XYZ file of N, CA, C and O in Angstrom:
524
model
N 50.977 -78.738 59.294
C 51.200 -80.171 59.156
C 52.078 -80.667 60.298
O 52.965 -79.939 60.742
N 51.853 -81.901 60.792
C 52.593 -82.389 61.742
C 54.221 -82.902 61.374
O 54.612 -82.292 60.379
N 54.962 -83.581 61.758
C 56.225 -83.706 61.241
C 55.866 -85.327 60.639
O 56.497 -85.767 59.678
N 54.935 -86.027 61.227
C 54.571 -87.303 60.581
C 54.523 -86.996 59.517
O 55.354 -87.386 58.697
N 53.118 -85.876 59.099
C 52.441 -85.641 57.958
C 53.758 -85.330 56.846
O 53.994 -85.809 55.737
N 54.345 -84.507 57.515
C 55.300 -83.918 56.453
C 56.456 -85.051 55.834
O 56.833 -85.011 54.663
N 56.866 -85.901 56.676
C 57.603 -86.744 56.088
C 57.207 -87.555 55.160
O 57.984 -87.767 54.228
N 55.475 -88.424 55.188
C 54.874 -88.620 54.722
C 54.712 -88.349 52.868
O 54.809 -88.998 51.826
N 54.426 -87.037 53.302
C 54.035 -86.261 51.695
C 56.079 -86.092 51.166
O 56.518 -86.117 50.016
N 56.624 -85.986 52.044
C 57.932 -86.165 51.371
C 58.236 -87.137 50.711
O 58.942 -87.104 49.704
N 57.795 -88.000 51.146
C 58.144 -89.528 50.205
C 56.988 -89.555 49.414
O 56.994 -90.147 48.335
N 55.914 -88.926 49.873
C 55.090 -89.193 48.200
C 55.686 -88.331 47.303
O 55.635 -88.829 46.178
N 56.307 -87.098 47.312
C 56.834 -86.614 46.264
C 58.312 -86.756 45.798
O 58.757 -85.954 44.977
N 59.149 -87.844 46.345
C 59.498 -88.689 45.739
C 59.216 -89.613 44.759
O 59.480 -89.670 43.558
N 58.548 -90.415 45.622
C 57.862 -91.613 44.635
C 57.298 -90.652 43.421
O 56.946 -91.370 42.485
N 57.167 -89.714 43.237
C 55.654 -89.189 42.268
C 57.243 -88.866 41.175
O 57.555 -89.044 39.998
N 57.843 -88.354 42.323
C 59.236 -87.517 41.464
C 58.600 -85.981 41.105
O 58.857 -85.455 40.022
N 58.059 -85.559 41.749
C 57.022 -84.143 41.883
C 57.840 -82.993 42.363
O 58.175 -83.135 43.539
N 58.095 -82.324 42.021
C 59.006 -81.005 42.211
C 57.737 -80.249 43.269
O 57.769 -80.383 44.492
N 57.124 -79.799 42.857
C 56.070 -79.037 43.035
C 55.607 -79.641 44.647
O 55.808 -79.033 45.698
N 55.004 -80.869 44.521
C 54.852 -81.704 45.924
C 56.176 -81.313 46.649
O 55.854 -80.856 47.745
N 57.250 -81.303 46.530
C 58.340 -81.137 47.306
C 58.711 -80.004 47.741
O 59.032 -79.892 48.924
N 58.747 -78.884 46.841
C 58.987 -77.414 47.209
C 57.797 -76.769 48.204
O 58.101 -76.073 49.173
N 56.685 -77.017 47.924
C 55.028 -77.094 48.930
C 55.277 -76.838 50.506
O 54.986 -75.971 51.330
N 56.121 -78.328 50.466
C 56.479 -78.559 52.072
C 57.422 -77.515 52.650
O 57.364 -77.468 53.878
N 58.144 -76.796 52.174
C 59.393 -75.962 52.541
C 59.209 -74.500 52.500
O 58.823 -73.925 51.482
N 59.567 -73.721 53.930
C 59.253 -72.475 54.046
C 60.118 -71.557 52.620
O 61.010 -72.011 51.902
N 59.648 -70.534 52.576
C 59.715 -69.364 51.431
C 61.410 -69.726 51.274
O 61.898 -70.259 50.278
N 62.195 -69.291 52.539
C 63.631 -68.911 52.396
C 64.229 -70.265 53.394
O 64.900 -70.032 54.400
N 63.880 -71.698 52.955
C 64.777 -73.550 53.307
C 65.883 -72.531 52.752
O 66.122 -71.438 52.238
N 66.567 -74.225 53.459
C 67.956 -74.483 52.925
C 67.650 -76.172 52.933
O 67.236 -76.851 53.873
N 67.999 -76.588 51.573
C 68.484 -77.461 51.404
C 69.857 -78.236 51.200
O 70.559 -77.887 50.251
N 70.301 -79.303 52.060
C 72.101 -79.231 51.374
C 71.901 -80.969 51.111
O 70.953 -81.734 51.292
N 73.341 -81.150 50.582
C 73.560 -82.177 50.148
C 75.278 -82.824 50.825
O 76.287 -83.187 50.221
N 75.071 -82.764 51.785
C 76.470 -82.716 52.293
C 77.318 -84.105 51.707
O 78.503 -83.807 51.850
N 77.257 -85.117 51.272
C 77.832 -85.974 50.832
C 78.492 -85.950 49.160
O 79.118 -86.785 48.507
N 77.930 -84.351 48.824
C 78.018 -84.141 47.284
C 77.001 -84.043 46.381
O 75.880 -83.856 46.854
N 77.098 -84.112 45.377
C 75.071 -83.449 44.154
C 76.140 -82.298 44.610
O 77.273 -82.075 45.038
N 74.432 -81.534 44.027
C 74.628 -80.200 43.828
C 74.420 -79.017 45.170
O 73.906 -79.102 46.286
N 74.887 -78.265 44.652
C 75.338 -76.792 45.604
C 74.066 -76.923 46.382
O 73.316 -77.838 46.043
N 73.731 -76.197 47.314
C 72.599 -76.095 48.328
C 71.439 -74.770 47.367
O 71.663 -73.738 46.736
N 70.471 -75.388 47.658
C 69.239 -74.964 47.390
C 68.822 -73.985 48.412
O 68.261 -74.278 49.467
N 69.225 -72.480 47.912
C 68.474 -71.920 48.844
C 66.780 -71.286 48.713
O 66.576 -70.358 47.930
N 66.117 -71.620 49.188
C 64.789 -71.026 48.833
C 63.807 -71.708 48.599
O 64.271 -72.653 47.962
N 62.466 -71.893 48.718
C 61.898 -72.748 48.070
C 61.567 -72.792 46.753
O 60.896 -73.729 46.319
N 61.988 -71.808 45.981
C 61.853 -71.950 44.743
C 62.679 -72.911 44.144
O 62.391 -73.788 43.329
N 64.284 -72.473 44.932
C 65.264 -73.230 44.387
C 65.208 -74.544 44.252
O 65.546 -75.097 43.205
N 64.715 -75.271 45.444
C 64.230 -76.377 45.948
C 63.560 -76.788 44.338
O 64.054 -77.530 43.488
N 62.437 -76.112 44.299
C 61.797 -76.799 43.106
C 62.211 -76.665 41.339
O 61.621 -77.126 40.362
N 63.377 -75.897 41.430
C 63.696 -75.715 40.151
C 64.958 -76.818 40.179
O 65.434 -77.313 39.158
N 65.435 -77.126 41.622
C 66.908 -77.658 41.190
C 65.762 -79.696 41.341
O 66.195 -80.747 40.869
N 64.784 -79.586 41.892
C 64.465 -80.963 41.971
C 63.638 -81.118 40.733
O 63.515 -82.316 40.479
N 62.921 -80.216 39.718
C 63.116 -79.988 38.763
C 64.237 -80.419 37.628
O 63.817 -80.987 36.620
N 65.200 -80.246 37.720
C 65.888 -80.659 36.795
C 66.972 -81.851 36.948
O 67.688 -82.402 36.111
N 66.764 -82.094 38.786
C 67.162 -83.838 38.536
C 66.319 -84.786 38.440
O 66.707 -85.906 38.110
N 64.843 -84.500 38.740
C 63.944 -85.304 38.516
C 63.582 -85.971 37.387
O 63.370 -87.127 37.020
N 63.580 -84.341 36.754
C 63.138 -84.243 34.887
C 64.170 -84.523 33.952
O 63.919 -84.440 32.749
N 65.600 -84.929 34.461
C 66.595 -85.613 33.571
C 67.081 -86.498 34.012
O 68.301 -86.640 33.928
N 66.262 -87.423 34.653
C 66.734 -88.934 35.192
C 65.656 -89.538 34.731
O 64.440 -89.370 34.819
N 66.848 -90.769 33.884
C 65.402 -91.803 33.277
C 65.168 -93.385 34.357
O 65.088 -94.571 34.037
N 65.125 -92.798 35.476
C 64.521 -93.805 36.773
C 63.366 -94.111 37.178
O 62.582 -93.419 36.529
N 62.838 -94.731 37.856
C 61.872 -94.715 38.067
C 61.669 -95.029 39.720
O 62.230 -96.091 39.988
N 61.126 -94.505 40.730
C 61.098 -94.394 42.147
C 59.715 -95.641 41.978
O 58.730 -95.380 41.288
N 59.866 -96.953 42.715
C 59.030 -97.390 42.511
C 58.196 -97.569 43.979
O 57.056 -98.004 44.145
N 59.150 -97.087 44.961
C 58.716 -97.117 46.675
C 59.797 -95.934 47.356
O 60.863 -95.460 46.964
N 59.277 -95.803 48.103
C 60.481 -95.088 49.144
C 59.637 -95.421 50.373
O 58.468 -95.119 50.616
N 60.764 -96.306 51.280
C 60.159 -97.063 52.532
C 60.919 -95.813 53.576
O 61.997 -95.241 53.416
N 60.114 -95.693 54.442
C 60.201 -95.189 55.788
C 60.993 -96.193 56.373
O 60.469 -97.306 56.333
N 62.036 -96.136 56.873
C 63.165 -97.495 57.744
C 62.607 -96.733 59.270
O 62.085 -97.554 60.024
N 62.649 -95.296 59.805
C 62.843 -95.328 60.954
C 62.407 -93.090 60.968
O 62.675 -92.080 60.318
N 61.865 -93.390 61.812
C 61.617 -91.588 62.335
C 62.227 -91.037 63.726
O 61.534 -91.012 64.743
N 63.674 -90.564 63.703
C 63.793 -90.328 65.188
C 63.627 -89.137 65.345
O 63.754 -88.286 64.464
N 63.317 -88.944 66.516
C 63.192 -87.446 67.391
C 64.333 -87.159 68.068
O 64.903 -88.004 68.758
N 64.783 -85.863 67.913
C 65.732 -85.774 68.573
C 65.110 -84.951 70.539
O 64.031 -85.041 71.125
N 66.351 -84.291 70.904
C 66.047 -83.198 71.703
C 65.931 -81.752 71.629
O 65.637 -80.882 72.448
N 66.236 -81.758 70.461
C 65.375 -80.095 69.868
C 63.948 -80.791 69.053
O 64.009 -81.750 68.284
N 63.063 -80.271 69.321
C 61.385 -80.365 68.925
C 61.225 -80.018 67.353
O 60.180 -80.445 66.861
N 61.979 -79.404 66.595
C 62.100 -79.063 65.484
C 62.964 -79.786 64.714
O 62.999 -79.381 63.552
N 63.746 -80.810 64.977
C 64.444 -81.648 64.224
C 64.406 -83.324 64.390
O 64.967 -84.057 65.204
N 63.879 -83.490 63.736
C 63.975 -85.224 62.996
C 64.968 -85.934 61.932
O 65.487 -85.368 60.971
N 65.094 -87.016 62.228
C 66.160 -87.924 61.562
C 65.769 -88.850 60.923
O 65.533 -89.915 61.495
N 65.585 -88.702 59.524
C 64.491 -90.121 59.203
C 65.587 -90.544 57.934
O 66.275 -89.893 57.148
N 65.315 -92.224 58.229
C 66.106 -93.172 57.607
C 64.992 -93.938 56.721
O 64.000 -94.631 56.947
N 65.526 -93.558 55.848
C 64.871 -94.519 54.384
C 65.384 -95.047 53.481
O 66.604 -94.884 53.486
N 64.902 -95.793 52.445
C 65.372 -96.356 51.754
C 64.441 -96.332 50.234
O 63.217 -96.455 50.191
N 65.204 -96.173 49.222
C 64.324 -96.071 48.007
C 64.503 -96.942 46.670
O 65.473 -96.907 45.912
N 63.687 -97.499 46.586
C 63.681 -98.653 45.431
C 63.377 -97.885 44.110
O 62.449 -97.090 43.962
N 64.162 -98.188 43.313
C 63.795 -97.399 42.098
C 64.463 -98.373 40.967
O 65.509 -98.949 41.262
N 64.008 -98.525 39.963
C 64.215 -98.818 38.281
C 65.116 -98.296 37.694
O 64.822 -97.108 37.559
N 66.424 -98.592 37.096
C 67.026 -97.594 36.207
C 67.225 -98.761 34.981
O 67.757 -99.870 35.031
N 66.766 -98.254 34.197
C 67.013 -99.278 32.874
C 66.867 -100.953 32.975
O 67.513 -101.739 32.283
N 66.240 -101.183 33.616
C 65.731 -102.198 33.789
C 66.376 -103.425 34.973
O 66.405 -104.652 34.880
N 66.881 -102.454 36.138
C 67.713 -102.624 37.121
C 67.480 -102.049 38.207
O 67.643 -100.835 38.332
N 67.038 -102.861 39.223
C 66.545 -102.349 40.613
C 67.746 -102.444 41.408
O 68.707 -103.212 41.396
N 67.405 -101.410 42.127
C 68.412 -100.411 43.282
C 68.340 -100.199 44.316
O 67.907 -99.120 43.911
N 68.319 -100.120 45.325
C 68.177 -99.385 46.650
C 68.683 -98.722 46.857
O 69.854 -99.094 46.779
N 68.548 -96.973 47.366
C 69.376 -96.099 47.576
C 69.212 -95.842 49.097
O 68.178 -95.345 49.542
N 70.214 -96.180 49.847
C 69.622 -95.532 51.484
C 69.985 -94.490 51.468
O 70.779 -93.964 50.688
N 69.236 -93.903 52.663
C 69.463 -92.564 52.599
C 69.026 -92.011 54.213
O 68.270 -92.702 54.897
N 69.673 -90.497 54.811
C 69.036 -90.028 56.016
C 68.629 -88.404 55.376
O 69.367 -87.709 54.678
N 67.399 -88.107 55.794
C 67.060 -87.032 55.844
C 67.156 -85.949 57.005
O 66.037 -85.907 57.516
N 67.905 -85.166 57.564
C 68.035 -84.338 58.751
C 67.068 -83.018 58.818
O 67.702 -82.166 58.195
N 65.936 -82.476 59.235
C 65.244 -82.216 58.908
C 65.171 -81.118 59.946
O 65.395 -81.460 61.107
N 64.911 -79.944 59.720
C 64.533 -79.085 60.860
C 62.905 -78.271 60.189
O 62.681 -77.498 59.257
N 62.055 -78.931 61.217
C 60.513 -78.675 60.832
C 59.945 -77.427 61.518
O 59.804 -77.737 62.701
N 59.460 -75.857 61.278
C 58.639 -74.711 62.218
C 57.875 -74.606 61.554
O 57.920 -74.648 60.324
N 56.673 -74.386 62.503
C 55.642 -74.392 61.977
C 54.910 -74.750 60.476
O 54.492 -74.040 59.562
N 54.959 -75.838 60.644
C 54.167 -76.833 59.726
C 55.424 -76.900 58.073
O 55.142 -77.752 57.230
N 56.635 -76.006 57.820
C 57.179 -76.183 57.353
C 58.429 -76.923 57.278
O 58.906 -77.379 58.317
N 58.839 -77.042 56.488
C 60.885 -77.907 56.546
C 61.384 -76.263 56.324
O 60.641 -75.547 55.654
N 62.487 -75.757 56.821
C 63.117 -74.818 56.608
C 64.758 -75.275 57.198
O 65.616 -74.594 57.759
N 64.737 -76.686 56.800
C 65.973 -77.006 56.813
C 66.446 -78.368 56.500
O 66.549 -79.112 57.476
N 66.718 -78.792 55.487
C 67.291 -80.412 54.781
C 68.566 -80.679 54.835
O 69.278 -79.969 54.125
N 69.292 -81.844 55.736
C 70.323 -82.376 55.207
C 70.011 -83.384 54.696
O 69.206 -84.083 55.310
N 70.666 -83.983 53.013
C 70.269 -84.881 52.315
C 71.384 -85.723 52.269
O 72.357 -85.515 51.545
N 71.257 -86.673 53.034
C 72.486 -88.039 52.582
C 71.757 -89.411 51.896
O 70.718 -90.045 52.082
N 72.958 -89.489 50.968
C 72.260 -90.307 50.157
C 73.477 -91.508 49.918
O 74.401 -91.206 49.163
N 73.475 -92.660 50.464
C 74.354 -93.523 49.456
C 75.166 -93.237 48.313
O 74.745 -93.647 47.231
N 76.203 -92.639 48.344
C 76.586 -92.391 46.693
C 76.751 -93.476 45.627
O 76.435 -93.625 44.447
N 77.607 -94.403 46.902
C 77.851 -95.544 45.740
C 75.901 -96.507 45.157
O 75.717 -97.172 44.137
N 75.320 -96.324 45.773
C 73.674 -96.778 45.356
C 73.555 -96.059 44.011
O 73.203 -96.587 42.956
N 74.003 -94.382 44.251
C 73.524 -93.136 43.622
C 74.396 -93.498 42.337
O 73.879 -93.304 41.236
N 75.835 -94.071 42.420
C 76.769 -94.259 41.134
C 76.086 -95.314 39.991
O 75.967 -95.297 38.766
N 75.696 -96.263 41.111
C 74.668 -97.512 40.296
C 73.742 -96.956 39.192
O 73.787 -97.292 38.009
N 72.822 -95.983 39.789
C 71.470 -95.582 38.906
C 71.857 -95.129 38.214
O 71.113 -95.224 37.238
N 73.405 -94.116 37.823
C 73.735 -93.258 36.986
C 74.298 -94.163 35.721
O 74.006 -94.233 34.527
N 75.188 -94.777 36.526
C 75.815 -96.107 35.180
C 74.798 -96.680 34.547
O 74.712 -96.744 33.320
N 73.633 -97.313 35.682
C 72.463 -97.856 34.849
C 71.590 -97.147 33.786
O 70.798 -97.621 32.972
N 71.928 -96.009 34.005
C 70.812 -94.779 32.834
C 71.897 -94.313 32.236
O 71.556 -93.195 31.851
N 73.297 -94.538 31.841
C 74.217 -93.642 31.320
C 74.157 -94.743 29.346
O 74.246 -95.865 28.846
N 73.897 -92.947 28.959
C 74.036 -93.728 27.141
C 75.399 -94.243 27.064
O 75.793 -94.796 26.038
């Protein structure tokens, strides 16, 4: 897959909220991190899909878009910087979460995620879905 393609199907398995679509894209032994905070780093692609797995599958949100803002290239050929933004539903309250994805892509895989995410966006959806 190209790095278009791959970013692509990344945000569809967002939007879908698809564990499975997401772990797909990522070599055997990624690293995923979360450097702004969430949870511990995902090593593996399994991990990937068990830990997006269980924030997917215990958030009552709903991803109703995730817009592409911007795709940069850097000067290593294997890493991209993509800026997005994601509209989502939480209890009957729309959100925007921005966000940058840091991405290191070989051969047709991700075998490397930094995930920044807005926290304070991220505090919103939680208050909005909190019993």
């Amino acid at each position: 897959m190209s790095i278009d393609e791959i970013v692509t199907a990344y945000h569809a398995a967002m939007l879908h909220k698809s564990p499975d679509e997401l772990a797909d894209l990522y070599a055997e032994d990624a690293l995923h991190e979360f450097p702004f905070g969430g949870p511990p780093p995902f090593e593996g692609r399994e991990a990937v899909r068990t830990g997006y797995r269980a924030m997917w599958g215990g958030s009552a949100f709903e991803a109703e878009e995730v817009r592409r803002v911007a795709l940069h290239r850097t000067t290593d050929p294997e890493v991209v910087v993509v800026e997005q933004n994601t509209h989502v539903v939480a209890a009957g309250q729309r959100v925007t979460v921005p966000g940058l994805l840091v991405l290191r892509i070989r051969n047709g895989r991700i075998i490397h995620t930094r995930d920044y995410m807005d926290t304070s966006a991220i505090s919103q959806v939680r208050a909005a879905t909190a019993p």
